[in-house]
PDB file of C-alpha atoms and ligand atoms in Angstrom:
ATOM      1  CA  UNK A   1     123.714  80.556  51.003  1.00 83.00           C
ATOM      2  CA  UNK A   2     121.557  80.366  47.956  1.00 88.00           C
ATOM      3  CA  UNK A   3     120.269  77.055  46.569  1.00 94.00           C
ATOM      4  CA  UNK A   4     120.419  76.669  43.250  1.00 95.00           C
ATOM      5  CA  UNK A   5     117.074  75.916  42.716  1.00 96.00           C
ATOM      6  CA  UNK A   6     116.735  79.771  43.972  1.00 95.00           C
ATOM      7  CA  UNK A   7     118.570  80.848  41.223  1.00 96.00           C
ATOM      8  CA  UNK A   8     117.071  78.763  38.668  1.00 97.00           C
ATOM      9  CA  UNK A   9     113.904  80.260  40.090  1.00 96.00           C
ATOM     10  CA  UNK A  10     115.214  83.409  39.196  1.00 94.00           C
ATOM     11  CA  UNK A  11     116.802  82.507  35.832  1.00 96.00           C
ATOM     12  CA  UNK A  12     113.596  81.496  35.017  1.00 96.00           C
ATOM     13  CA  UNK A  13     111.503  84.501  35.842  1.00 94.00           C
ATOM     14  CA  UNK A  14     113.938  86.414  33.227  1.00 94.00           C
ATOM     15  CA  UNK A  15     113.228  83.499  30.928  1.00 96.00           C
ATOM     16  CA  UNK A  16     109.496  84.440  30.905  1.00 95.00           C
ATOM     17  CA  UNK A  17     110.454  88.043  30.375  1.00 93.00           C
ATOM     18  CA  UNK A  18     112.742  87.931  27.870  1.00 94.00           C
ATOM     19  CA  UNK A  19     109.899  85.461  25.985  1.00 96.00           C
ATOM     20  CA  UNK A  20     107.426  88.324  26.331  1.00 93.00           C
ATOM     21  CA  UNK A  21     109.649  90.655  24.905  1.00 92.00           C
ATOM     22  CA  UNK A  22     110.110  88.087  22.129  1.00 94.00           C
ATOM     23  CA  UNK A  23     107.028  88.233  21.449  1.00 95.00           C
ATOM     24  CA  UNK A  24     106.122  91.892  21.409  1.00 93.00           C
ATOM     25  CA  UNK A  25     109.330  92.248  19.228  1.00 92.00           C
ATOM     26  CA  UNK A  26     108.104  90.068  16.297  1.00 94.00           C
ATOM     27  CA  UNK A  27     104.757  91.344  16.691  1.00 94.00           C
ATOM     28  CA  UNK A  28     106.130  94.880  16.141  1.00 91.00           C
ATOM     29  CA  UNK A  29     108.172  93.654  12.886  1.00 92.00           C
ATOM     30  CA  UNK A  30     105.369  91.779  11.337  1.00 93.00           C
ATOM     31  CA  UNK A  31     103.736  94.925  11.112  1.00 90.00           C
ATOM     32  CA  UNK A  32     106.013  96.527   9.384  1.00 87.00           C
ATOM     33  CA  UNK A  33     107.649  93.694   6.861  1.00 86.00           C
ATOM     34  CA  UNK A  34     106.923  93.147   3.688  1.00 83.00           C
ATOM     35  CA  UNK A  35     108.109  92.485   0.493  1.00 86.00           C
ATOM     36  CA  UNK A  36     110.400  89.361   2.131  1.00 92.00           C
ATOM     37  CA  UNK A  37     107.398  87.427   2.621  1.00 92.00           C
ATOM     38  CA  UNK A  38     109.228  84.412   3.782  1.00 93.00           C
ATOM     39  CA  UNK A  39     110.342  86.309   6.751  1.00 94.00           C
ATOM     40  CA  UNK A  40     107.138  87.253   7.468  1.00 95.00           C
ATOM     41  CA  UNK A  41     106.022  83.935   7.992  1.00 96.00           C
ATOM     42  CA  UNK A  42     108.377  82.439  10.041  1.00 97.00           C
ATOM     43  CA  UNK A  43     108.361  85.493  12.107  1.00 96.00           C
ATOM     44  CA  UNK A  44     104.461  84.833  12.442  1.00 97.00           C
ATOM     45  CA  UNK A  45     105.334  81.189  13.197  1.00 98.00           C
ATOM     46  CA  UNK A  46     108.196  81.834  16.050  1.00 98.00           C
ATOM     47  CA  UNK A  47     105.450  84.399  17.954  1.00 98.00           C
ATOM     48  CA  UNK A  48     103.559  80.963  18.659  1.00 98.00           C
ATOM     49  CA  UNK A  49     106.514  79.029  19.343  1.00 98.00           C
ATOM     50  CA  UNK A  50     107.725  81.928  21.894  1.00 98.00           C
ATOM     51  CA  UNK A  51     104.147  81.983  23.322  1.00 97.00           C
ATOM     52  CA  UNK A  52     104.863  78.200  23.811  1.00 98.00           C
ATOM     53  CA  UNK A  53     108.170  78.600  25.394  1.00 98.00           C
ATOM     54  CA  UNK A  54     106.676  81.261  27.614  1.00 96.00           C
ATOM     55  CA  UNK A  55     104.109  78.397  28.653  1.00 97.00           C
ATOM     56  CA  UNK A  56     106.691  76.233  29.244  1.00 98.00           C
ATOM     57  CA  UNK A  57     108.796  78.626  31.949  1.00 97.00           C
ATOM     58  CA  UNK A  58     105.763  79.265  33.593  1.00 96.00           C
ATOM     59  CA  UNK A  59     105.124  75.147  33.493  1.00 97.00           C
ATOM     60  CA  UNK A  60     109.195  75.039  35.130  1.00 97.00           C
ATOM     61  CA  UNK A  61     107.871  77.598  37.961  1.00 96.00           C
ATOM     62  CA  UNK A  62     104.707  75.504  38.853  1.00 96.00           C
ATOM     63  CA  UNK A  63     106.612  72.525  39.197  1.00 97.00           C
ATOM     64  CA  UNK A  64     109.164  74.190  41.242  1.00 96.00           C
ATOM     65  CA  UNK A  65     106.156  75.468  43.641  1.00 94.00           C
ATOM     66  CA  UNK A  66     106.287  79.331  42.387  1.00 90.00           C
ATOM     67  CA  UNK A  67     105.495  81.693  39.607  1.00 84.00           C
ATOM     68  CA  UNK A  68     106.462  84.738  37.323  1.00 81.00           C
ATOM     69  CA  UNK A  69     105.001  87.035  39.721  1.00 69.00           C
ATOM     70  CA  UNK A  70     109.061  88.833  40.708  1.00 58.00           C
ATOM     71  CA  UNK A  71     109.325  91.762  38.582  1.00 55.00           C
ATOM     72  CA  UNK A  72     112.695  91.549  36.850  1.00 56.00           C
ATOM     73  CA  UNK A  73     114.126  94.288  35.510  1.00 49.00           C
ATOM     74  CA  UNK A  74     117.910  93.257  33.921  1.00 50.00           C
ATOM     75  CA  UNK A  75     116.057  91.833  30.573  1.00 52.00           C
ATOM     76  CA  UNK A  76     113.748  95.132  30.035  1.00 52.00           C
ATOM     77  CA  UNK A  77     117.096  97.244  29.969  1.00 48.00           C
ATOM     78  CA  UNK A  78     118.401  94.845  27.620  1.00 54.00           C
ATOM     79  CA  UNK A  79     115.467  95.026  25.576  1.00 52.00           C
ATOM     80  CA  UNK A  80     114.759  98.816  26.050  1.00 50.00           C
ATOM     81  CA  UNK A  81     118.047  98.917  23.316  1.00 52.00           C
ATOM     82  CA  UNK A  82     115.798  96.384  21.341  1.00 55.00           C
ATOM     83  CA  UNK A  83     112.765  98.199  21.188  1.00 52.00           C
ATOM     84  CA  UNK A  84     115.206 101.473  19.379  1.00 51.00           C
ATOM     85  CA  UNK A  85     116.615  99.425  17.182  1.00 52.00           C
ATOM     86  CA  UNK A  86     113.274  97.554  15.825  1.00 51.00           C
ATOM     87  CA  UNK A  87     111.785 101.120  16.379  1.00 48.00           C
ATOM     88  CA  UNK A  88     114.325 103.051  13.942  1.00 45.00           C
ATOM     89  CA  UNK A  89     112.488 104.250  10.666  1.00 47.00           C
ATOM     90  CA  UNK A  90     115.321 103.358   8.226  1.00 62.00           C
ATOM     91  CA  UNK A  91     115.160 102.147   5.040  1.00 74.00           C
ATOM     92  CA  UNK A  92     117.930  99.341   5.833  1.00 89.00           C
ATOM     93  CA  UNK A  93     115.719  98.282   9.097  1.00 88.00           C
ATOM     94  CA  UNK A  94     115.279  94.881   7.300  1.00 92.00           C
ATOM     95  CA  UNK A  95     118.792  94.203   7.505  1.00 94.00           C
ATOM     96  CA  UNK A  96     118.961  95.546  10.611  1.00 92.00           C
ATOM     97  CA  UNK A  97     115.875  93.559  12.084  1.00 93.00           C
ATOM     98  CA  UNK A  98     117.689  90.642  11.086  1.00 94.00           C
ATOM     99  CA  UNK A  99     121.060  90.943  12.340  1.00 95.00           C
ATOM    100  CA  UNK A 100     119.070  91.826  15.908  1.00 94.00           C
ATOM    101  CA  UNK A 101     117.081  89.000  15.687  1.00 96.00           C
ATOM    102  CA  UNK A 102     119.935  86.220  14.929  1.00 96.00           C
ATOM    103  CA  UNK A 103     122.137  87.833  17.864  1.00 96.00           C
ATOM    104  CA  UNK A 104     118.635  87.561  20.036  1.00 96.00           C
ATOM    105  CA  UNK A 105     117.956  84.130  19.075  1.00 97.00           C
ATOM    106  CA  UNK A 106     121.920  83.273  19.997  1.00 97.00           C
ATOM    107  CA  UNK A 107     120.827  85.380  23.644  1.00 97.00           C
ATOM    108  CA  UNK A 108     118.301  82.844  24.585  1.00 98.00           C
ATOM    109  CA  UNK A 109     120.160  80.111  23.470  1.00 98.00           C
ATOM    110  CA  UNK A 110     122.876  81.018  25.877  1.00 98.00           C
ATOM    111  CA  UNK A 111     119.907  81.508  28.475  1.00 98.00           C
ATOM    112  CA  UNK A 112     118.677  77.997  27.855  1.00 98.00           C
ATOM    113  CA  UNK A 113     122.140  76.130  28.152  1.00 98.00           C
ATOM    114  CA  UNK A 114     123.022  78.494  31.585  1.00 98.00           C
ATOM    115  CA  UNK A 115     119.048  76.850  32.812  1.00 98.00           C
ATOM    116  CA  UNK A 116     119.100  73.633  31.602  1.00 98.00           C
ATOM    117  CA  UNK A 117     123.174  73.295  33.248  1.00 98.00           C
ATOM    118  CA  UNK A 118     121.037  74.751  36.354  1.00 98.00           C
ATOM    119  CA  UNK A 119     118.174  72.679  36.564  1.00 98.00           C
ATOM    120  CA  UNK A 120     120.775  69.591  36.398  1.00 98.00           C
ATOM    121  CA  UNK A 121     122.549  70.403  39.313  1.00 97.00           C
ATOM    122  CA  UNK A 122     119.279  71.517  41.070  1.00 97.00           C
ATOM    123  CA  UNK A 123     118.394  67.883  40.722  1.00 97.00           C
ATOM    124  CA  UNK A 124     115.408  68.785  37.888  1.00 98.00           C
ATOM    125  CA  UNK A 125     116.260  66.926  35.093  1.00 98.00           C
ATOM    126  CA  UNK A 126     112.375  67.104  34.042  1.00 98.00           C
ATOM    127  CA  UNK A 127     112.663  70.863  34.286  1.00 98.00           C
ATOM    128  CA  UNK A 128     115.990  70.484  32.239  1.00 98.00           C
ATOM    129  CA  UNK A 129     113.851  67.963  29.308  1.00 98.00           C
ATOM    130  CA  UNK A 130     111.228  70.936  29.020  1.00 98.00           C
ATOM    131  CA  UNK A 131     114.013  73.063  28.753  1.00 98.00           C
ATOM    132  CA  UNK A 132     115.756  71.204  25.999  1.00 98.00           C
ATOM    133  CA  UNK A 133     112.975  71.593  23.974  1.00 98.00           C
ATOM    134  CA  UNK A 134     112.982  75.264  23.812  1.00 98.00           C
ATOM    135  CA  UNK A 135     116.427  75.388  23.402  1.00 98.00           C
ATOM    136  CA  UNK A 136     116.244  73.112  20.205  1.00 98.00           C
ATOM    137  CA  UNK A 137     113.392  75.734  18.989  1.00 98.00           C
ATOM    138  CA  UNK A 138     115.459  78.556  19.453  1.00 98.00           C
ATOM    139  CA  UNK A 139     118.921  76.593  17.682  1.00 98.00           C
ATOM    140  CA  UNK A 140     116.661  75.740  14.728  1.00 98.00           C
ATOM    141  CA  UNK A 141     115.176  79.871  14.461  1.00 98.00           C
ATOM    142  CA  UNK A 142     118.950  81.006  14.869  1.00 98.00           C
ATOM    143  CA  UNK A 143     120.354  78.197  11.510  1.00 98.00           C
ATOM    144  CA  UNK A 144     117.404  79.334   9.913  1.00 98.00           C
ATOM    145  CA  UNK A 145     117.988  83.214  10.358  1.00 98.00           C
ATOM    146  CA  UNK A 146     121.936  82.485   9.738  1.00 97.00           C
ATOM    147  CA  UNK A 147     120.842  80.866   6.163  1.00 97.00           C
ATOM    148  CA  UNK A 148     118.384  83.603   5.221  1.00 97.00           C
ATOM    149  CA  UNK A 149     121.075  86.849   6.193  1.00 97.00           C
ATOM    150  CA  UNK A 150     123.129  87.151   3.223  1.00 97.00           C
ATOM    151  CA  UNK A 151     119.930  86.605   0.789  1.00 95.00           C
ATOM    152  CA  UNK A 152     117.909  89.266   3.014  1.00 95.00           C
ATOM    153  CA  UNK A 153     120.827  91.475   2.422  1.00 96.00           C
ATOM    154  CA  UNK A 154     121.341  91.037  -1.000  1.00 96.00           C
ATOM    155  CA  UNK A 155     117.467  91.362  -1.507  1.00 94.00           C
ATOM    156  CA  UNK A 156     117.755  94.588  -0.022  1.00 93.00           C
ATOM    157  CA  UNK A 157     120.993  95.986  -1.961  1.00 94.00           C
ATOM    158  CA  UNK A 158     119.211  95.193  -5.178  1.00 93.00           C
ATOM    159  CA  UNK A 159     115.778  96.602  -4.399  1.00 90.00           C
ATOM    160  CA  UNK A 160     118.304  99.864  -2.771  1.00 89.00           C
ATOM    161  CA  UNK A 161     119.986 100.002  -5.791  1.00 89.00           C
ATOM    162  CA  UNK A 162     116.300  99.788  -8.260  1.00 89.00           C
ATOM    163  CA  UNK A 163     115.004 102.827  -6.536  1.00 80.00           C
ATOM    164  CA  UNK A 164     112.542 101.045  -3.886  1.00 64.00           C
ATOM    165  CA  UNK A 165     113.554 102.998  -1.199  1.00 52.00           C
ATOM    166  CA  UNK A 166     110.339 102.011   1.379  1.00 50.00           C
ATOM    167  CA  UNK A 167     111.465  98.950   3.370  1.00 47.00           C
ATOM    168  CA  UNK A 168     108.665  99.420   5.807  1.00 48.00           C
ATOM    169  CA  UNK A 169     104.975 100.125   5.696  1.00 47.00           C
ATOM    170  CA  UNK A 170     105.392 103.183   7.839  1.00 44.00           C
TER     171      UNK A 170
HETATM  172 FE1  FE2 B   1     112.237  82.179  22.354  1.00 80.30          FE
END
């Protein structure tokens, strides 16, 4: 039998992976934005907040007596198809980049309701609280990416259409 504190353990542990990857995602796009320099800032601005929520799954272990120290290996698969999509050299990777990152944000929302549902019936509701708050960070990125789409998009058709083929840096 497996408590499910154990498996809010483990939840957990993926949490703090899948908030690294996060993080090494956006860092990897920030390098290569530009000319949507809106994007660019709130993709600056959600590396701190995942660096935050990272701090606060590792806060969730402490209090449950543990740590991230399991290797977990389900979220790097997941994110190795990440890494070639933010990696592809095309000129619509904009578009792209933002389609990923609105169906990534909906991923750890998912994450967060399947924790915080676990930490309630592991009899944590602080662990749950701390949890809420991420989750509201990640509902808030998502409405903001969902607003932003179609204007990324049509931002891109236009500059397409004018010649400026170069969406990225390099
Ligand atoms: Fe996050």
């Amino acid at each position: 039998m497996t408590h499910p504190k154990d498996v809010l353990i483990d939840w957990l542990r993926d949490a703090h992976a899948m908030e690294s990857q996060a993080v090494e995602m956006l860092e990897r796009q920030v390098d290569r934005i530009e000319n949507y320099p809106d994007l660019l800032v709130k993709a600056r601005e959600h590396i701190e907040v995942s660096k935050r929520q990272a701090d606060r799954v590792r806060q969730c272990l402490k209090m449950l007596g543990t740590d991230t120290s399991s290797i977990k290996t389900g979220i790097g698969m997941l994110m190795g198809n990440a890494q070639s999509l933010s990696g592809v050299f095309a000129s619509d990777e904009i578009v792209k980049a933002s389609v990923f990152n609105y169906a990534f944000e909906h991923f750890e929302i998912a994450n967060y309701r399947a924790m915080i549902a676990a930490a309630t019936t592991a009899g944590q509701p602080e662990i749950a609280r701390i949890l809420q708050q991420s989750l509201d960070e990640e509902v808030e990125m998502a409405g903001w990416l969902e607003q932003r789409l179609p204007q990324v998009t049509a931002t891109f058709l236009a500059r397409r259409e004018a010649g400026a083929t170069v969406e990225a840096k390099r």
